Tab-separated table of C-alpha atoms and ligand atoms in Angstrom:
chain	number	residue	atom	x	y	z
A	1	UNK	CA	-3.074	0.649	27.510
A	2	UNK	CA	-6.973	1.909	27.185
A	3	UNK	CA	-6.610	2.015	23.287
A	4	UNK	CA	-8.379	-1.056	21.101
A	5	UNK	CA	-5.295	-3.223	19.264
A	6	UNK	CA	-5.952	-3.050	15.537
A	7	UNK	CA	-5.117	-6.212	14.359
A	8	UNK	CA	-3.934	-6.054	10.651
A	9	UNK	CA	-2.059	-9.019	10.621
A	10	UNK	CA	-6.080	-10.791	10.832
A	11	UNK	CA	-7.072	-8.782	9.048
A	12	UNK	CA	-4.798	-9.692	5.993
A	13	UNK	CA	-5.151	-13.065	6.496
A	14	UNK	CA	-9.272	-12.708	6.386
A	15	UNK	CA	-8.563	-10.346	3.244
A	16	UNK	CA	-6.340	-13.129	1.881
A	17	UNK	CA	-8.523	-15.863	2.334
A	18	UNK	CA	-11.289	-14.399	0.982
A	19	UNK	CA	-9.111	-13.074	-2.255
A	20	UNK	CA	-8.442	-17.160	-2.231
A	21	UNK	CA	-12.351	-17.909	-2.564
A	22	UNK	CA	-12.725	-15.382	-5.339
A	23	UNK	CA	-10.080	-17.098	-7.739
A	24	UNK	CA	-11.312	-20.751	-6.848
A	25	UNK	CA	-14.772	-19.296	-7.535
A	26	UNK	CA	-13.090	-17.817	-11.014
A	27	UNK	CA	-11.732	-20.427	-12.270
A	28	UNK	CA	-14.524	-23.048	-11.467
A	29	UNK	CA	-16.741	-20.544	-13.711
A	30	UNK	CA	-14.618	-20.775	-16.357
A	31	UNK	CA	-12.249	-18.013	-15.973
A	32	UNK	CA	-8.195	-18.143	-15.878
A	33	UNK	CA	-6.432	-17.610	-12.543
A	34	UNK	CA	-4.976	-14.072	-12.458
A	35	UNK	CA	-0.965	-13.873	-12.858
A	36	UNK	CA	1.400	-11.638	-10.811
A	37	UNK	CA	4.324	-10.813	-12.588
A	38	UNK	CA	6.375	-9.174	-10.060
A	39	UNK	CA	10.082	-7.607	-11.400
A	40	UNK	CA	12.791	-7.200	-9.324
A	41	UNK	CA	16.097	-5.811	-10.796
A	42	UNK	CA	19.221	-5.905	-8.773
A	43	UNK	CA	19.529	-8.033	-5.566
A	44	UNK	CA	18.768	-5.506	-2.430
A	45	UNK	CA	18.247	-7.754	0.232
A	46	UNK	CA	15.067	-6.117	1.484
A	47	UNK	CA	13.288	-5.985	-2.033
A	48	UNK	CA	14.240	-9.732	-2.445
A	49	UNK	CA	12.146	-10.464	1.064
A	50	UNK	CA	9.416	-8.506	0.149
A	51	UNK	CA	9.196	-10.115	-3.502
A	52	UNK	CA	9.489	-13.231	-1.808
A	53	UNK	CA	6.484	-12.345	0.501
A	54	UNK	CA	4.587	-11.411	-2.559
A	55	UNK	CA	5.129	-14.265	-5.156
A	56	UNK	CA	4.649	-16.897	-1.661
A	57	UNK	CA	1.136	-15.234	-1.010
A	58	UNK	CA	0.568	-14.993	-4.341
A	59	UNK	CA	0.527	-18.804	-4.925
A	60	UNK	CA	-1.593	-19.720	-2.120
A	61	UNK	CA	-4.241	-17.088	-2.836
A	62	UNK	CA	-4.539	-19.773	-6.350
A	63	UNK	CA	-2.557	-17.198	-8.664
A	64	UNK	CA	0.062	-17.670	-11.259
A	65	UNK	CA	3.419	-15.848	-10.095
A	66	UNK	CA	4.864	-15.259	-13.195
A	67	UNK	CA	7.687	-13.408	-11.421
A	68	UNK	CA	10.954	-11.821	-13.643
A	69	UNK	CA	14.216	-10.877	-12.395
A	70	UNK	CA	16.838	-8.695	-14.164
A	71	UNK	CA	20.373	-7.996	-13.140
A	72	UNK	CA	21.447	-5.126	-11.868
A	73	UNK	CA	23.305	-3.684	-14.486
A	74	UNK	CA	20.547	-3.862	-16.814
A	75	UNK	CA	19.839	-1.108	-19.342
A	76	UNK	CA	16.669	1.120	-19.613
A	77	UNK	CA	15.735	-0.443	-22.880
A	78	UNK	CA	15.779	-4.008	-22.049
A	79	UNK	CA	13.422	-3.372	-18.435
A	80	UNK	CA	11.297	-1.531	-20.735
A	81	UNK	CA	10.993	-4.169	-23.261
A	82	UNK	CA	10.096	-6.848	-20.555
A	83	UNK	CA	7.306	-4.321	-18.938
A	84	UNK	CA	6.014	-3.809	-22.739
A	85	UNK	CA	6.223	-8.185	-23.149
A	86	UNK	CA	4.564	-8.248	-19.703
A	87	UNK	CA	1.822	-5.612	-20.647
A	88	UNK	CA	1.228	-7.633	-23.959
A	89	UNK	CA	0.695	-11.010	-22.447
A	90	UNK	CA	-3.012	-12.427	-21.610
A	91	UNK	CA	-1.842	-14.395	-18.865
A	92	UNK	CA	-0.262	-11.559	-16.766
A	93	UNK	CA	-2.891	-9.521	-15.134
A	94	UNK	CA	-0.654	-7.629	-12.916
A	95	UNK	CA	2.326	-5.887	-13.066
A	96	UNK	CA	4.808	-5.412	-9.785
A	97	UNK	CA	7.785	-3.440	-10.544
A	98	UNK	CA	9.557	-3.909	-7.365
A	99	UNK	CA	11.137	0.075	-6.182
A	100	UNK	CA	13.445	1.228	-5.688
A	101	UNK	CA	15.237	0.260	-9.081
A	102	UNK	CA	18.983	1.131	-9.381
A	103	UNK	CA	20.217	4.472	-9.481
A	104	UNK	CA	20.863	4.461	-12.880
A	105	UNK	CA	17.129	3.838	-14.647
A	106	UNK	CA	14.255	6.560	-14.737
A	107	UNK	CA	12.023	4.771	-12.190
A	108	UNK	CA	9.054	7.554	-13.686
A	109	UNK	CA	9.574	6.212	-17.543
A	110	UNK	CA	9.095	2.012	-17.022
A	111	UNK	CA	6.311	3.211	-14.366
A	112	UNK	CA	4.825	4.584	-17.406
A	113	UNK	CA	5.207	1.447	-19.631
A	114	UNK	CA	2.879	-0.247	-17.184
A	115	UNK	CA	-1.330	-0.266	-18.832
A	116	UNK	CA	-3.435	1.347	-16.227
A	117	UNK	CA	-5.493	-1.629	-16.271
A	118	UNK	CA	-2.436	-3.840	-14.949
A	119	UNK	CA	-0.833	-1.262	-12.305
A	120	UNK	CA	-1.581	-3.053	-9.057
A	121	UNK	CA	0.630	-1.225	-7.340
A	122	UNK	CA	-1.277	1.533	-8.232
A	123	UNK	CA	1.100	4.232	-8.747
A	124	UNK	CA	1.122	4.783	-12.834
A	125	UNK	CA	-0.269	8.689	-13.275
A	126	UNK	CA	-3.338	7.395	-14.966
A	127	UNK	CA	-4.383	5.640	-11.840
A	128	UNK	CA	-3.444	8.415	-9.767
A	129	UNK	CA	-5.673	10.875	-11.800
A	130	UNK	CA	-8.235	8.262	-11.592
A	131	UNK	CA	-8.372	8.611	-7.984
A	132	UNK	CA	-8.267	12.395	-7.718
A	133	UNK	CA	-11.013	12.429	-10.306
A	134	UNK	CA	-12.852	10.193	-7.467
A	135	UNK	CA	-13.053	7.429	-10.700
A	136	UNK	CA	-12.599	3.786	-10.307
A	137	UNK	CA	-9.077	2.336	-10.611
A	138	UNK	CA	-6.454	0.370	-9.060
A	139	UNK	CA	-5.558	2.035	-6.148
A	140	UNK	CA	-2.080	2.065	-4.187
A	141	UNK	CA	-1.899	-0.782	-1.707
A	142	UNK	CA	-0.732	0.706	1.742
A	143	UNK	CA	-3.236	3.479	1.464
A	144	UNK	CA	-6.092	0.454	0.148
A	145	UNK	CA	-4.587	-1.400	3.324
A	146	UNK	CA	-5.140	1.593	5.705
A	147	UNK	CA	-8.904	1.913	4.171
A	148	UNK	CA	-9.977	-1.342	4.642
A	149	UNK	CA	-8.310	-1.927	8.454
A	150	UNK	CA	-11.024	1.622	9.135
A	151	UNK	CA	-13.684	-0.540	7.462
A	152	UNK	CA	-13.102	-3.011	9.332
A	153	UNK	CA	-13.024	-1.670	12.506
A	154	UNK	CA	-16.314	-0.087	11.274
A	155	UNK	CA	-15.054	3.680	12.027
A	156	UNK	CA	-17.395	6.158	10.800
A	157	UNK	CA	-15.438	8.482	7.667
A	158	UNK	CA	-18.096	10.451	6.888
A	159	UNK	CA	-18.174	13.523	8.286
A	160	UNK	CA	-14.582	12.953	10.492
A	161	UNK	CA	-11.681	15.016	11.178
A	162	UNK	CA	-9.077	12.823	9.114
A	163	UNK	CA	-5.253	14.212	9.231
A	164	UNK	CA	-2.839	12.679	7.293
A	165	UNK	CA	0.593	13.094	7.995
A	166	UNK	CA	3.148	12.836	4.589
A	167	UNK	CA	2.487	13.778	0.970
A	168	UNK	CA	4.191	10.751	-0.872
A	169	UNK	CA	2.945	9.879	-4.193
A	170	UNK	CA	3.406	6.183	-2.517
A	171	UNK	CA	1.263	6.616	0.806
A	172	UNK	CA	-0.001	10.052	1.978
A	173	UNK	CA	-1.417	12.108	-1.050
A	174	UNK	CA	-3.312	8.627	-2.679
A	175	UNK	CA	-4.268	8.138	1.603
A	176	UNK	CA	-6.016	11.603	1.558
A	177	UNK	CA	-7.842	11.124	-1.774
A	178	UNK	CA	-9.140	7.548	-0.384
A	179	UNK	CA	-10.220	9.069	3.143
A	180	UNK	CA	-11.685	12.290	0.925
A	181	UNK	CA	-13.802	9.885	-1.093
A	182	UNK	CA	-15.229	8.210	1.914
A	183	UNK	CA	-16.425	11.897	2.875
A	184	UNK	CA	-14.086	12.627	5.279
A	185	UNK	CA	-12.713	16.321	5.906
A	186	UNK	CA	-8.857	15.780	5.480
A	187	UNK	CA	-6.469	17.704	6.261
A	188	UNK	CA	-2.849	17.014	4.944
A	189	UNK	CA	0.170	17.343	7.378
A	190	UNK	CA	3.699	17.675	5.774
A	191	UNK	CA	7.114	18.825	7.099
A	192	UNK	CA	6.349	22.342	6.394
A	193	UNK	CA	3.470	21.875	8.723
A	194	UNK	CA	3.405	24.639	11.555
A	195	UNK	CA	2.496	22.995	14.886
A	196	UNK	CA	2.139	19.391	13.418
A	197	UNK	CA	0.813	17.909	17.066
A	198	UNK	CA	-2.087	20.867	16.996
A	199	UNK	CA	-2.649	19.683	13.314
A	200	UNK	CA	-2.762	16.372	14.245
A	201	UNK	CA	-5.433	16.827	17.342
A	202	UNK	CA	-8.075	17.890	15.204
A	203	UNK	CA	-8.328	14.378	13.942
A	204	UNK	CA	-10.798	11.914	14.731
A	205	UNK	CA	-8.728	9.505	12.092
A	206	UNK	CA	-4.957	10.259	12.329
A	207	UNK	CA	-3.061	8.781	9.256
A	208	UNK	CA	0.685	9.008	10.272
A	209	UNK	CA	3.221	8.268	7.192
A	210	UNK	CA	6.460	10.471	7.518
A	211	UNK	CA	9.510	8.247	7.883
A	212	UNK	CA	10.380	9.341	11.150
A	213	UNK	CA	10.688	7.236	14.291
A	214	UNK	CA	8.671	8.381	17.029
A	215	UNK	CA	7.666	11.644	15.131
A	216	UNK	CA	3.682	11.554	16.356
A	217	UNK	CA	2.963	11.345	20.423
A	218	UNK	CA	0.699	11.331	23.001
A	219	UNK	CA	0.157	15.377	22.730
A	220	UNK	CA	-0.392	14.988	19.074
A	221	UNK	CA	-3.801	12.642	19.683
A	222	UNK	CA	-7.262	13.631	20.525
A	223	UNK	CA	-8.694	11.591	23.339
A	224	UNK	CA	-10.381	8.115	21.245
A	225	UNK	CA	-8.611	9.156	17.912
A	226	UNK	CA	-8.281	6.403	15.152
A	227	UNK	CA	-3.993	6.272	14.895
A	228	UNK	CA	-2.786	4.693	12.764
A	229	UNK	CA	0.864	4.037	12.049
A	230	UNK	CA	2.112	3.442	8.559
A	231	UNK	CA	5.885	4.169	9.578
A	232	UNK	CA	7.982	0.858	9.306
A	233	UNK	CA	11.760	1.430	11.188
A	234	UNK	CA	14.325	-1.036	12.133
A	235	UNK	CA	15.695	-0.123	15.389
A	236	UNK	CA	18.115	-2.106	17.677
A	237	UNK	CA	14.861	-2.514	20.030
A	238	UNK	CA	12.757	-4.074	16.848
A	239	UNK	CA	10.749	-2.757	14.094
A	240	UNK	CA	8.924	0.384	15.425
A	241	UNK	CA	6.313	3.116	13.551
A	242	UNK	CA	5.797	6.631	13.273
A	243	UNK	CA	4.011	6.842	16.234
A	244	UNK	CA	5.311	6.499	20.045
A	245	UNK	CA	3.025	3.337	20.352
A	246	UNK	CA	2.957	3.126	24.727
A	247	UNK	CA	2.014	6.984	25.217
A	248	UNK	CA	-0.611	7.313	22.596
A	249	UNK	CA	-1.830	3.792	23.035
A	250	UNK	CA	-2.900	5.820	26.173
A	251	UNK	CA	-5.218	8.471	25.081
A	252	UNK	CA	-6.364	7.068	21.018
A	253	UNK	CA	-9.721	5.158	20.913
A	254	UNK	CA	-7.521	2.586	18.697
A	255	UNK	CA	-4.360	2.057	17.409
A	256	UNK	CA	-2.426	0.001	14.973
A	257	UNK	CA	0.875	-2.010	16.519
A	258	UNK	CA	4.027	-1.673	14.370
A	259	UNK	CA	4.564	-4.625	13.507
A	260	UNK	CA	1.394	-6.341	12.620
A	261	UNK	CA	-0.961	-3.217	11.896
A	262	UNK	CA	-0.642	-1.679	8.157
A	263	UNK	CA	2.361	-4.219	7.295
A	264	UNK	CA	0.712	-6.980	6.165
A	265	UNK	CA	-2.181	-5.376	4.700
A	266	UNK	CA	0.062	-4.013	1.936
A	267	UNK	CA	0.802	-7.527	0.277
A	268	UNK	CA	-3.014	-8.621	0.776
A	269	UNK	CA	-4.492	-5.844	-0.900
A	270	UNK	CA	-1.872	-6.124	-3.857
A	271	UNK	CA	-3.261	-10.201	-4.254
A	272	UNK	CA	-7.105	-8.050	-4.630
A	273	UNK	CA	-6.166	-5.830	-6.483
A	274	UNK	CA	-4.624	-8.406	-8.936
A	275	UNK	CA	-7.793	-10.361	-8.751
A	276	UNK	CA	-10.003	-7.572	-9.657
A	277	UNK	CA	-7.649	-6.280	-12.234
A	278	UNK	CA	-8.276	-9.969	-13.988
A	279	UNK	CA	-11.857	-9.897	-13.517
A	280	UNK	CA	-12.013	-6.650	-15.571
A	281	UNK	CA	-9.543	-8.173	-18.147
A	282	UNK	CA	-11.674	-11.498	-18.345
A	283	UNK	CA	-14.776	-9.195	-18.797
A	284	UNK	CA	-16.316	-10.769	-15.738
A	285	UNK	CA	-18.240	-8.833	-12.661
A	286	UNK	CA	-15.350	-7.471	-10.076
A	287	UNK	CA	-16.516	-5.848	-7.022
B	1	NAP	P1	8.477	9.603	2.055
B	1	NAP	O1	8.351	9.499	0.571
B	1	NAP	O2	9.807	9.846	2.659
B	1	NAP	O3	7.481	10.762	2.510
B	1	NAP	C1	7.473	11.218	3.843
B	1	NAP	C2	6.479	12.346	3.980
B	1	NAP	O4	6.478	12.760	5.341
B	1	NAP	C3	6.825	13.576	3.146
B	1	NAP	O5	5.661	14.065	2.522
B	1	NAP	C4	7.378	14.560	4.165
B	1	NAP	O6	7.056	15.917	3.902
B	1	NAP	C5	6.635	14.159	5.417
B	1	NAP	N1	7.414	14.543	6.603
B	1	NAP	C6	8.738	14.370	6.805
B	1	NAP	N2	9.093	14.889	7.981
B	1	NAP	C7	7.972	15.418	8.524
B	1	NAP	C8	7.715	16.106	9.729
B	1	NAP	N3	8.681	16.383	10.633
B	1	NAP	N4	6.449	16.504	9.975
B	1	NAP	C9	5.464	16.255	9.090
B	1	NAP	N5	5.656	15.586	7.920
B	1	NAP	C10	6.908	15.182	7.658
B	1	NAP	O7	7.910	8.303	2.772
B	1	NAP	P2	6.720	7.283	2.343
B	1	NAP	O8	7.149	6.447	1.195
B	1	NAP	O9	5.436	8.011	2.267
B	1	NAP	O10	6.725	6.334	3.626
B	1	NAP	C11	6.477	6.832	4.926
B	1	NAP	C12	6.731	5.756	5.947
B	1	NAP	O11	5.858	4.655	5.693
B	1	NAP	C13	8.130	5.146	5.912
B	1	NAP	O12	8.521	4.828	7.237
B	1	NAP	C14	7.973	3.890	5.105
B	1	NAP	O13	8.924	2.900	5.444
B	1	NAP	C15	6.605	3.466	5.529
B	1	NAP	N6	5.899	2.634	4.555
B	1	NAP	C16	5.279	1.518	5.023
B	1	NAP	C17	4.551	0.718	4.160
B	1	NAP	C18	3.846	-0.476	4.701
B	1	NAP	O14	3.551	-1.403	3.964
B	1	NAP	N7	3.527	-0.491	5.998
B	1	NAP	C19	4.460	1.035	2.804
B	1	NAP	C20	5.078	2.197	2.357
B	1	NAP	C21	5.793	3.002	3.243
B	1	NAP	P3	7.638	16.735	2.614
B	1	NAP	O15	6.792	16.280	1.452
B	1	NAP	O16	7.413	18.148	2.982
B	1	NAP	O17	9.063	16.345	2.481
């Protein structure tokens, strides 16, 4: 492998820590320690893990989890009620609505119960149109995630080739508005796409977020690309990406390993965006 290792399980944990030092530094100036109120209806086994994950690094960044859970036969008008308690209480600053939620409620509606100012997920349509007006706001977490791991690494946006591949409201269209702002020239892939691996070799930065195993590979990568690999499969042989890791590991400048690349930088930027969404509330400097 000739391709640098980005490392995003350090980097969460540095992102982590330092969200940590910001609430100490908070609350020893006076301030109240931000509250996550995650809500998880139902009991799919993956959601519950990856609530779990949330509330546990919640409470050691110094935050209140102020977690609800709701049975899966609730009705639309009782999830909505909690969201409107939940946007009406000072001590929650953030508000997780864990998706998918059963077949049977309008995801889009209780999205929309959630203030802009409390969406640390990100995904309400106010904070979306904040961020394709280029304004600030809240922004989704993978995509934050996949922005600071470039930072990081210190790779140069302005100017680049960036090619994202996927359109989700979740990951790819919030990823190009992110990698737009930081000046790149980005070009969005989708499965429409005609020759997706020519697409894909313009980029200096290759954002790959489709869902399918495998679906980027080594003819699909400039020589010393950026790659990196939001795709998250379980596969008899482990958790694997979007991207065939040991080919293009051989011609990218840097790549990020599935696991332990934009995993864990999902749940870290969630815990800053829930600080900064309580520094606004408390009226104090956020940065
Ligand atoms: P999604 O909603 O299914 O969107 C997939 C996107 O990929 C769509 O825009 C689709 O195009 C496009 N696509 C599908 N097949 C394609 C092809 N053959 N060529 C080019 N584009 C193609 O998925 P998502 O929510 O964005 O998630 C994408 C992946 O990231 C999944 O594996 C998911 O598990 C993972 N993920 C990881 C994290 C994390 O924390 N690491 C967070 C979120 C998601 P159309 O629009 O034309 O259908």
């Amino acid at each position: 492998m000739t391709a640098r290792l980005i490392d995003g399980t350090a980097v969460a944990r540095g992102v982590r820590a330092d969200v940590g030092r910001r609430v100490a530094e908070l609350v020893a100036a006076g301030g109240t320690a931000p509250g996550l109120a995650t809500v998880l209806i139902g009991d799919d086994p993956a959601s519950e893990v990856y609530v779990r994950n949330k509330r546990r690094l919640c409470t050691e960044a110094g935050m209140a989890d102020l977690h609800r859970h709701l049975p899966g036969d609730v009705d639309q008008a009782t999830v909505a009620a909690l969201l409107d308690e939940l946007a009406a209480d000072p001590a929650v600053s953030g508000i997780l609505l864990q998706l998918p939620v059963p077949a049977h409620l309008d995801a889009e509606a209780l999205l929309g119960r959630i203030p802009a100012e409390k969406d640390v997920d990100g995904l309400t349509t106010a904070n979306a149109g904040l961020l394709a007006q280029g304004r600030p706001g809240l922004r989704p977490c993978t995509p934050a995630g996949v922005m600071a791991l470039l930072a990081e690494q210190e790779v140069a946006l302005s100017g680049a080739e960036a090619v994202v591949v996927g359109r989700s409201v979740l990951v790819g269209r919030p990823m190009a508005q992110l990698l737009l702002a930081a000046d790149a020239t980005v070009t969005i892939a989708h499965s429409r796409t005609r020759d997706l691996a020519a697409v894909c070799r313009r980029a200096d930065v290759l954002v790959v977020a489709a869902g399918i195993p495998g679906l980027v590979g080594a003819d699909a990568v400039k020589p010393g690309a950026t790659v990196v690999d939001v795709g998250i499969h379980r596969t008899e042989q482990g958790l694997r990406g979007d991207v065939e890791f040991a080919a293009v590991a051989e011609v990218a400048g840097a790549v990020t390993p599935v696991p332990g690349g934009v995993g864990p930088m999902t749940i870290a930027m969630l815990l800053a965006n829930t600080l900064t969404a309580a520094t606004v509330q408390q009226g104090r400097p956020s940065r």
